[in-house]
Amino acid sequence: MNDETNDFAPSAPVGKTFKFSSVGDSVNGYVESVSQRIPLNKFGTDVQDVDNSGNPRWQRVITLATPDGGESDDGLRTVWMPVGSQMSTAIGDAMKRAGAATGNPASGAFLKLTFARTRPSKFGNPAKIYVAEYTQPANTQAKQVPEAAANTWPTNGNGWAPPTQNNAPAPWQQ
């Protein structure tokens, strides 16, 4: 008997889902986890979507530990990233600029993702264009981030800022 069902499905992502509704919307934080590929369903259905060639479409869930939060909010934010999308390309390009190995963003890495603009699309709705910034965890070897680039990243007004390549992880990351 060949039973390939998955009796051990992963739990739902933790944290609030971050929605990129308007140009300029941005989320940043330390990567907590990146899910395995999960099916990307057609909107409002349980049917997996396919591309123009009939291939199944997939997505990953990235969970970030952000400076947002409070008593009733753990600060975790999830981003649903369609595999092969412009969002995934922006993240991959940012990882490449940071000298990261190919693959998923590393746990403990700093990631900032911004909905930068839209462009016309032949599929009806305008395509969302994203910009990503990525800093590897302190325990990995990487090329240096130019000091000017590191100093241009915003803070949330409370002194919380992304790390430079040489900074140690925050105490809660160790």
Tab-separated table of N, CA, C and O in Angstrom, residues 1-91:
chain	number	residue	atom	x	y	z
A	1	MET	N	0.847	-1.182	0.000
A	1	MET	CA	0.000	0.000	0.000
A	1	MET	C	0.885	1.236	0.000
A	1	MET	O	1.809	1.355	0.791
A	2	ASN	N	0.605	2.169	-0.874
A	2	ASN	CA	1.383	3.396	-0.973
A	2	ASN	C	0.523	4.551	-0.468
A	2	ASN	O	-0.367	5.007	-1.153
A	3	ASP	N	0.792	5.002	0.734
A	3	ASP	CA	0.015	6.083	1.344
A	3	ASP	C	0.877	7.328	1.408
A	3	ASP	O	1.747	7.447	2.264
A	4	GLU	N	0.651	8.263	0.471
A	4	GLU	CA	1.453	9.475	0.415
A	4	GLU	C	0.728	10.680	0.998
A	4	GLU	O	1.113	11.808	0.747
A	5	THR	N	-0.324	10.455	1.755
A	5	THR	CA	-1.011	11.588	2.370
A	5	THR	C	-0.149	12.160	3.469
A	5	THR	O	0.679	11.470	4.061
A	6	ASN	N	-0.342	13.427	3.747
A	6	ASN	CA	0.430	14.088	4.783
A	6	ASN	C	-0.419	14.176	6.042
A	6	ASN	O	-1.280	15.033	6.158
A	7	ASP	N	-0.184	13.250	6.965
A	7	ASP	CA	-0.926	13.243	8.222
A	7	ASP	C	-0.356	14.238	9.222
A	7	ASP	O	-0.905	14.430	10.293
A	8	PHE	N	0.761	14.853	8.876
A	8	PHE	CA	1.422	15.774	9.783
A	8	PHE	C	1.560	17.145	9.128
A	8	PHE	O	2.647	17.664	8.934
A	9	ALA	N	0.435	17.713	8.767
A	9	ALA	CA	0.432	19.026	8.131
A	9	ALA	C	0.961	20.075	9.110
A	9	ALA	O	0.685	20.003	10.304
A	10	PRO	N	1.722	21.053	8.613
A	10	PRO	CA	2.241	22.085	9.512
A	10	PRO	C	1.128	22.967	10.045
A	10	PRO	O	0.068	23.090	9.442
A	11	SER	N	1.396	23.574	11.179
A	11	SER	CA	0.414	24.484	11.766
A	11	SER	C	0.325	25.751	10.935
A	11	SER	O	1.183	26.041	10.108
A	12	ALA	N	-0.723	26.497	11.166
A	12	ALA	CA	-0.917	27.757	10.454
A	12	ALA	C	0.186	28.736	10.847
A	12	ALA	O	0.746	28.656	11.940
A	13	PRO	N	0.512	29.669	9.950
A	13	PRO	CA	1.541	30.657	10.282
A	13	PRO	C	1.152	31.463	11.522
A	13	PRO	O	-0.027	31.678	11.792
A	14	VAL	N	2.164	31.882	12.260
A	14	VAL	CA	1.919	32.698	13.442
A	14	VAL	C	2.041	34.163	13.061
A	14	VAL	O	2.617	34.514	12.051
A	15	GLY	N	1.494	35.018	13.887
A	15	GLY	CA	1.592	36.450	13.646
A	15	GLY	C	0.497	36.947	12.737
A	15	GLY	O	-0.231	36.187	12.113
A	16	LYS	N	0.386	38.241	12.678
A	16	LYS	CA	-0.604	38.875	11.812
A	16	LYS	C	-0.085	38.901	10.378
A	16	LYS	O	1.093	39.142	10.143
A	17	THR	N	-0.976	38.668	9.430
A	17	THR	CA	-0.595	38.770	8.029
A	17	THR	C	-0.414	40.237	7.677
A	17	THR	O	-1.269	41.059	7.966
A	18	PHE	N	0.725	40.556	7.057
A	18	PHE	CA	0.978	41.927	6.622
A	18	PHE	C	0.461	42.058	5.201
A	18	PHE	O	0.822	41.285	4.325
A	19	LYS	N	-0.404	43.028	4.977
A	19	LYS	CA	-0.983	43.251	3.658
A	19	LYS	C	-0.352	44.484	3.017
A	19	LYS	O	-0.255	45.534	3.636
A	20	PHE	N	0.071	44.326	1.788
A	20	PHE	CA	0.623	45.429	1.002
A	20	PHE	C	-0.528	46.025	0.197
A	20	PHE	O	-0.760	45.652	-0.949
A	21	SER	N	-1.273	46.948	0.804
A	21	SER	CA	-2.462	47.524	0.173
A	21	SER	C	-2.156	48.755	-0.661
A	21	SER	O	-2.746	48.952	-1.719
A	22	SER	N	-1.258	49.601	-0.184
A	22	SER	CA	-0.978	50.882	-0.839
A	22	SER	C	0.508	51.015	-1.126
A	22	SER	O	1.347	50.494	-0.378
A	23	VAL	N	0.822	51.741	-2.194
A	23	VAL	CA	2.219	52.024	-2.504
A	23	VAL	C	2.847	52.679	-1.269
A	23	VAL	O	2.253	53.556	-0.652
A	24	GLY	N	4.023	52.215	-0.895
A	24	GLY	CA	4.719	52.725	0.285
A	24	GLY	C	4.577	51.818	1.499
A	24	GLY	O	5.344	51.946	2.451
A	25	ASP	N	3.613	50.889	1.496
A	25	ASP	CA	3.475	49.959	2.621
A	25	ASP	C	4.760	49.147	2.751
A	25	ASP	O	5.309	48.665	1.754
A	26	SER	N	5.234	48.999	3.983
A	26	SER	CA	6.512	48.360	4.214
A	26	SER	C	6.485	47.571	5.515
A	26	SER	O	5.827	47.968	6.477
A	27	VAL	N	7.197	46.461	5.544
A	27	VAL	CA	7.359	45.671	6.755
A	27	VAL	C	8.838	45.317	6.862
A	27	VAL	O	9.517	45.101	5.857
A	28	ASN	N	9.352	45.309	8.083
A	28	ASN	CA	10.737	44.913	8.280
A	28	ASN	C	10.884	44.212	9.611
A	28	ASN	O	10.131	44.466	10.549
A	29	GLY	N	11.833	43.312	9.668
A	29	GLY	CA	12.098	42.581	10.899
A	29	GLY	C	13.075	41.456	10.656
A	29	GLY	O	13.627	41.301	9.557
A	30	TYR	N	13.300	40.691	11.703
A	30	TYR	CA	14.201	39.551	11.635
A	30	TYR	C	13.417	38.313	11.201
A	30	TYR	O	12.327	38.052	11.694
A	31	VAL	N	13.990	37.539	10.272
A	31	VAL	CA	13.335	36.349	9.762
A	31	VAL	C	13.253	35.308	10.875
A	31	VAL	O	14.271	34.897	11.436
A	32	GLU	N	12.030	34.925	11.209
A	32	GLU	CA	11.794	33.856	12.183
A	32	GLU	C	11.737	32.507	11.477
A	32	GLU	O	12.303	31.534	11.954
A	33	SER	N	11.006	32.466	10.355
A	33	SER	CA	10.872	31.212	9.623
A	33	SER	C	10.419	31.477	8.193
A	33	SER	O	9.856	32.524	7.892
A	34	VAL	N	10.691	30.488	7.336
A	34	VAL	CA	10.209	30.483	5.964
A	34	VAL	C	9.607	29.098	5.749
A	34	VAL	O	10.280	28.082	5.965
A	35	SER	N	8.345	29.055	5.336
A	35	SER	CA	7.663	27.772	5.177
A	35	SER	C	8.183	27.014	3.962
A	35	SER	O	8.857	27.563	3.094
A	36	GLN	N	7.833	25.744	3.902
A	36	GLN	CA	8.016	24.963	2.693
A	36	GLN	C	7.046	25.506	1.657
A	36	GLN	O	6.161	26.298	1.979
A	37	ARG	N	7.165	25.085	0.428
A	37	ARG	CA	6.206	25.479	-0.603
A	37	ARG	C	4.824	24.940	-0.236
A	37	ARG	O	4.692	23.774	0.140
A	38	ILE	N	3.837	25.799	-0.342
A	38	ILE	CA	2.463	25.384	-0.130
A	38	ILE	C	1.651	25.821	-1.351
A	38	ILE	O	2.015	26.778	-2.019
A	39	PRO	N	0.573	25.116	-1.659
A	39	PRO	CA	-0.191	25.462	-2.863
A	39	PRO	C	-0.728	26.887	-2.800
A	39	PRO	O	-1.144	27.373	-1.756
A	40	LEU	N	-0.713	27.547	-3.952
A	40	LEU	CA	-1.323	28.864	-4.110
A	40	LEU	C	-2.679	28.616	-4.762
A	40	LEU	O	-2.742	28.194	-5.921
A	41	ASN	N	-3.729	28.800	-4.005
A	41	ASN	CA	-5.071	28.499	-4.494
A	41	ASN	C	-5.653	29.671	-5.272
A	41	ASN	O	-5.308	30.824	-5.040
A	42	LYS	N	-6.567	29.341	-6.177
A	42	LYS	CA	-7.325	30.375	-6.866
A	42	LYS	C	-8.093	31.151	-5.821
A	42	LYS	O	-8.577	30.571	-4.826
A	43	PHE	N	-8.210	32.457	-6.013
A	43	PHE	CA	-8.841	33.325	-5.020
A	43	PHE	C	-10.223	32.800	-4.639
A	43	PHE	O	-11.062	32.535	-5.495
A	44	GLY	N	-10.443	32.631	-3.345
A	44	GLY	CA	-11.748	32.238	-2.808
A	44	GLY	C	-12.102	30.781	-2.994
A	44	GLY	O	-13.259	30.405	-2.780
A	45	THR	N	-11.129	29.942	-3.390
A	45	THR	CA	-11.425	28.527	-3.589
A	45	THR	C	-10.397	27.657	-2.875
A	45	THR	O	-9.407	28.164	-2.340
A	46	ASP	N	-10.624	26.355	-2.921
A	46	ASP	CA	-9.647	25.382	-2.421
A	46	ASP	C	-8.942	24.686	-3.581
A	46	ASP	O	-8.362	23.624	-3.417
A	47	VAL	N	-8.998	25.289	-4.768
A	47	VAL	CA	-8.411	24.710	-5.970
A	47	VAL	C	-7.075	25.390	-6.238
A	47	VAL	O	-7.000	26.618	-6.323
A	48	GLN	N	-6.020	24.567	-6.394
A	48	GLN	CA	-4.700	25.145	-6.647
A	48	GLN	C	-4.674	25.843	-8.009
A	48	GLN	O	-5.148	25.330	-9.008
A	49	ASP	N	-4.106	27.048	-8.005
A	49	ASP	CA	-3.988	27.847	-9.217
A	49	ASP	C	-2.896	27.253	-10.106
A	49	ASP	O	-1.990	26.555	-9.624
A	50	VAL	N	-2.982	27.523	-11.406
A	50	VAL	CA	-1.958	27.097	-12.355
A	50	VAL	C	-1.542	28.300	-13.192
A	50	VAL	O	-2.289	29.259	-13.334
A	51	ASP	N	-0.335	28.228	-13.733
A	51	ASP	CA	0.136	29.308	-14.600
A	51	ASP	C	-0.385	29.090	-16.017
A	51	ASP	O	-1.138	28.149	-16.283
A	52	ASN	N	0.034	29.951	-16.945
A	52	ASN	CA	-0.446	29.868	-18.331
A	52	ASN	C	-0.061	28.569	-19.023
A	52	ASN	O	-0.680	28.177	-20.007
A	53	SER	N	0.960	27.887	-18.521
A	53	SER	CA	1.397	26.618	-19.100
A	53	SER	C	0.749	25.419	-18.420
A	53	SER	O	1.063	24.276	-18.762
A	54	GLY	N	-0.092	25.680	-17.422
A	54	GLY	CA	-0.754	24.586	-16.714
A	54	GLY	C	0.025	24.040	-15.530
A	54	GLY	O	-0.389	23.055	-14.908
A	55	ASN	N	1.156	24.657	-15.193
A	55	ASN	CA	1.959	24.215	-14.048
A	55	ASN	C	1.351	24.748	-12.752
A	55	ASN	O	0.896	25.894	-12.708
A	56	PRO	N	1.365	23.945	-11.674
A	56	PRO	CA	0.811	24.427	-10.404
A	56	PRO	C	1.610	25.607	-9.867
A	56	PRO	O	2.820	25.691	-10.044
A	57	ARG	N	0.910	26.533	-9.214
A	57	ARG	CA	1.549	27.697	-8.596
A	57	ARG	C	1.710	27.427	-7.101
A	57	ARG	O	0.875	26.778	-6.480
A	58	TRP	N	2.793	27.968	-6.529
A	58	TRP	CA	3.142	27.737	-5.131
A	58	TRP	C	3.399	29.061	-4.436
A	58	TRP	O	3.599	30.088	-5.067
A	59	GLN	N	3.453	29.011	-3.109
A	59	GLN	CA	3.787	30.184	-2.306
A	59	GLN	C	4.557	29.731	-1.069
A	59	GLN	O	4.581	28.549	-0.734
A	60	ARG	N	5.183	30.689	-0.423
A	60	ARG	CA	5.868	30.460	0.857
A	60	ARG	C	5.389	31.525	1.835
A	60	ARG	O	5.012	32.622	1.440
A	61	VAL	N	5.436	31.194	3.105
A	61	VAL	CA	5.052	32.135	4.149
A	61	VAL	C	6.319	32.505	4.913
A	61	VAL	O	7.009	31.636	5.448
A	62	ILE	N	6.625	33.810	4.934
A	62	ILE	CA	7.794	34.316	5.660
A	62	ILE	C	7.277	34.978	6.925
A	62	ILE	O	6.420	35.858	6.863
A	63	THR	N	7.785	34.557	8.083
A	63	THR	CA	7.397	35.152	9.360
A	63	THR	C	8.546	36.030	9.845
A	63	THR	O	9.685	35.574	9.939
A	64	LEU	N	8.212	37.302	10.128
A	64	LEU	CA	9.198	38.281	10.593
A	64	LEU	C	8.898	38.709	12.017
A	64	LEU	O	7.733	38.934	12.365
A	65	ALA	N	9.939	38.837	12.835
A	65	ALA	CA	9.813	39.437	14.170
A	65	ALA	C	10.065	40.926	13.989
A	65	ALA	O	11.174	41.345	13.655
A	66	THR	N	9.030	41.739	14.171
A	66	THR	CA	9.113	43.172	13.914
A	66	THR	C	9.149	43.951	15.229
A	66	THR	O	8.829	43.407	16.289
A	67	PRO	N	9.487	45.238	15.162
A	67	PRO	CA	9.476	46.065	16.369
A	67	PRO	C	8.056	46.461	16.768
A	67	PRO	O	7.854	47.039	17.826
A	68	ASP	N	7.073	46.158	15.913
A	68	ASP	CA	5.683	46.476	16.232
A	68	ASP	C	5.188	45.506	17.294
A	68	ASP	O	5.723	44.439	17.476
A	69	GLY	N	4.152	45.884	17.949
A	69	GLY	CA	3.580	44.991	18.944
A	69	GLY	C	3.337	45.704	20.252
A	69	GLY	O	3.553	46.897	20.390
A	70	GLY	N	2.897	44.936	21.188
A	70	GLY	CA	2.577	45.484	22.492
A	70	GLY	C	2.054	44.368	23.376
A	70	GLY	O	2.389	43.201	23.180
A	71	GLU	N	1.211	44.730	24.335
A	71	GLU	CA	0.711	43.725	25.262
A	71	GLU	C	-0.066	42.619	24.583
A	71	GLU	O	0.070	41.458	24.927
A	72	SER	N	-0.901	42.959	23.617
A	72	SER	CA	-1.727	41.945	22.966
A	72	SER	C	-1.229	41.589	21.568
A	72	SER	O	-1.913	40.922	20.811
A	73	ASP	N	-0.026	42.031	21.213
A	73	ASP	CA	0.523	41.792	19.884
A	73	ASP	C	1.972	41.350	20.036
A	73	ASP	O	2.799	42.080	20.577
A	74	ASP	N	2.287	40.142	19.561
A	74	ASP	CA	3.640	39.609	19.707
A	74	ASP	C	4.644	40.214	18.724
A	74	ASP	O	5.832	39.926	18.786
A	75	GLY	N	4.180	41.063	17.803
A	75	GLY	CA	5.073	41.706	16.846
A	75	GLY	C	5.405	40.853	15.641
A	75	GLY	O	6.065	41.317	14.723
A	76	LEU	N	4.970	39.598	15.614
A	76	LEU	CA	5.238	38.747	14.466
A	76	LEU	C	4.326	39.127	13.309
A	76	LEU	O	3.137	39.388	13.498
A	77	ARG	N	4.894	39.175	12.103
A	77	ARG	CA	4.137	39.480	10.899
A	77	ARG	C	4.457	38.421	9.853
A	77	ARG	O	5.615	38.039	9.674
A	78	THR	N	3.434	37.938	9.163
A	78	THR	CA	3.636	36.974	8.096
A	78	THR	C	3.432	37.658	6.753
A	78	THR	O	2.574	38.522	6.603
A	79	VAL	N	4.256	37.266	5.803
A	79	VAL	CA	4.163	37.750	4.432
A	79	VAL	C	3.979	36.516	3.545
A	79	VAL	O	4.760	35.575	3.617
A	80	TRP	N	2.916	36.530	2.741
A	80	TRP	CA	2.640	35.436	1.815
A	80	TRP	C	3.288	35.789	0.482
A	80	TRP	O	2.904	36.747	-0.167
A	81	MET	N	4.296	35.008	0.086
A	81	MET	CA	5.087	35.301	-1.098
A	81	MET	C	4.853	34.242	-2.177
A	81	MET	O	5.265	33.098	-2.021
A	82	PRO	N	4.193	34.610	-3.285
A	82	PRO	CA	4.049	33.652	-4.383
A	82	PRO	C	5.421	33.326	-4.972
A	82	PRO	O	6.226	34.218	-5.245
A	83	VAL	N	5.711	32.041	-5.146
A	83	VAL	CA	6.970	31.609	-5.737
A	83	VAL	C	7.008	32.074	-7.188
A	83	VAL	O	6.037	31.948	-7.919
A	84	GLY	N	8.134	32.659	-7.595
A	84	GLY	CA	8.294	33.146	-8.961
A	84	GLY	C	7.704	34.520	-9.198
A	84	GLY	O	7.710	35.013	-10.319
A	85	SER	N	7.223	35.165	-8.142
A	85	SER	CA	6.611	36.488	-8.283
A	85	SER	C	7.671	37.581	-8.274
A	85	SER	O	8.844	37.345	-7.990
A	86	GLN	N	7.222	38.812	-8.542
A	86	GLN	CA	8.126	39.949	-8.476
A	86	GLN	C	8.633	40.121	-7.049
A	86	GLN	O	9.778	40.499	-6.837
A	87	MET	N	7.790	39.807	-6.044
A	87	MET	CA	8.219	39.890	-4.642
A	87	MET	C	9.375	38.929	-4.385
A	87	MET	O	10.377	39.301	-3.751
A	88	SER	N	9.279	37.699	-4.865
A	88	SER	CA	10.357	36.732	-4.631
A	88	SER	C	11.633	37.165	-5.353
A	88	SER	O	12.733	36.977	-4.826
A	89	THR	N	11.502	37.775	-6.527
A	89	THR	CA	12.672	38.279	-7.252
A	89	THR	C	13.338	39.409	-6.478
A	89	THR	O	14.571	39.455	-6.368
A	90	ALA	N	12.546	40.315	-5.913
A	90	ALA	CA	13.106	41.427	-5.132
A	90	ALA	C	13.879	40.898	-3.924
A	90	ALA	O	14.979	41.378	-3.623
A	91	ILE	N	13.324	39.908	-3.238
A	91	ILE	CA	14.014	39.323	-2.077
A	91	ILE	C	15.289	38.625	-2.516
A	91	ILE	O	16.355	38.788	-1.908
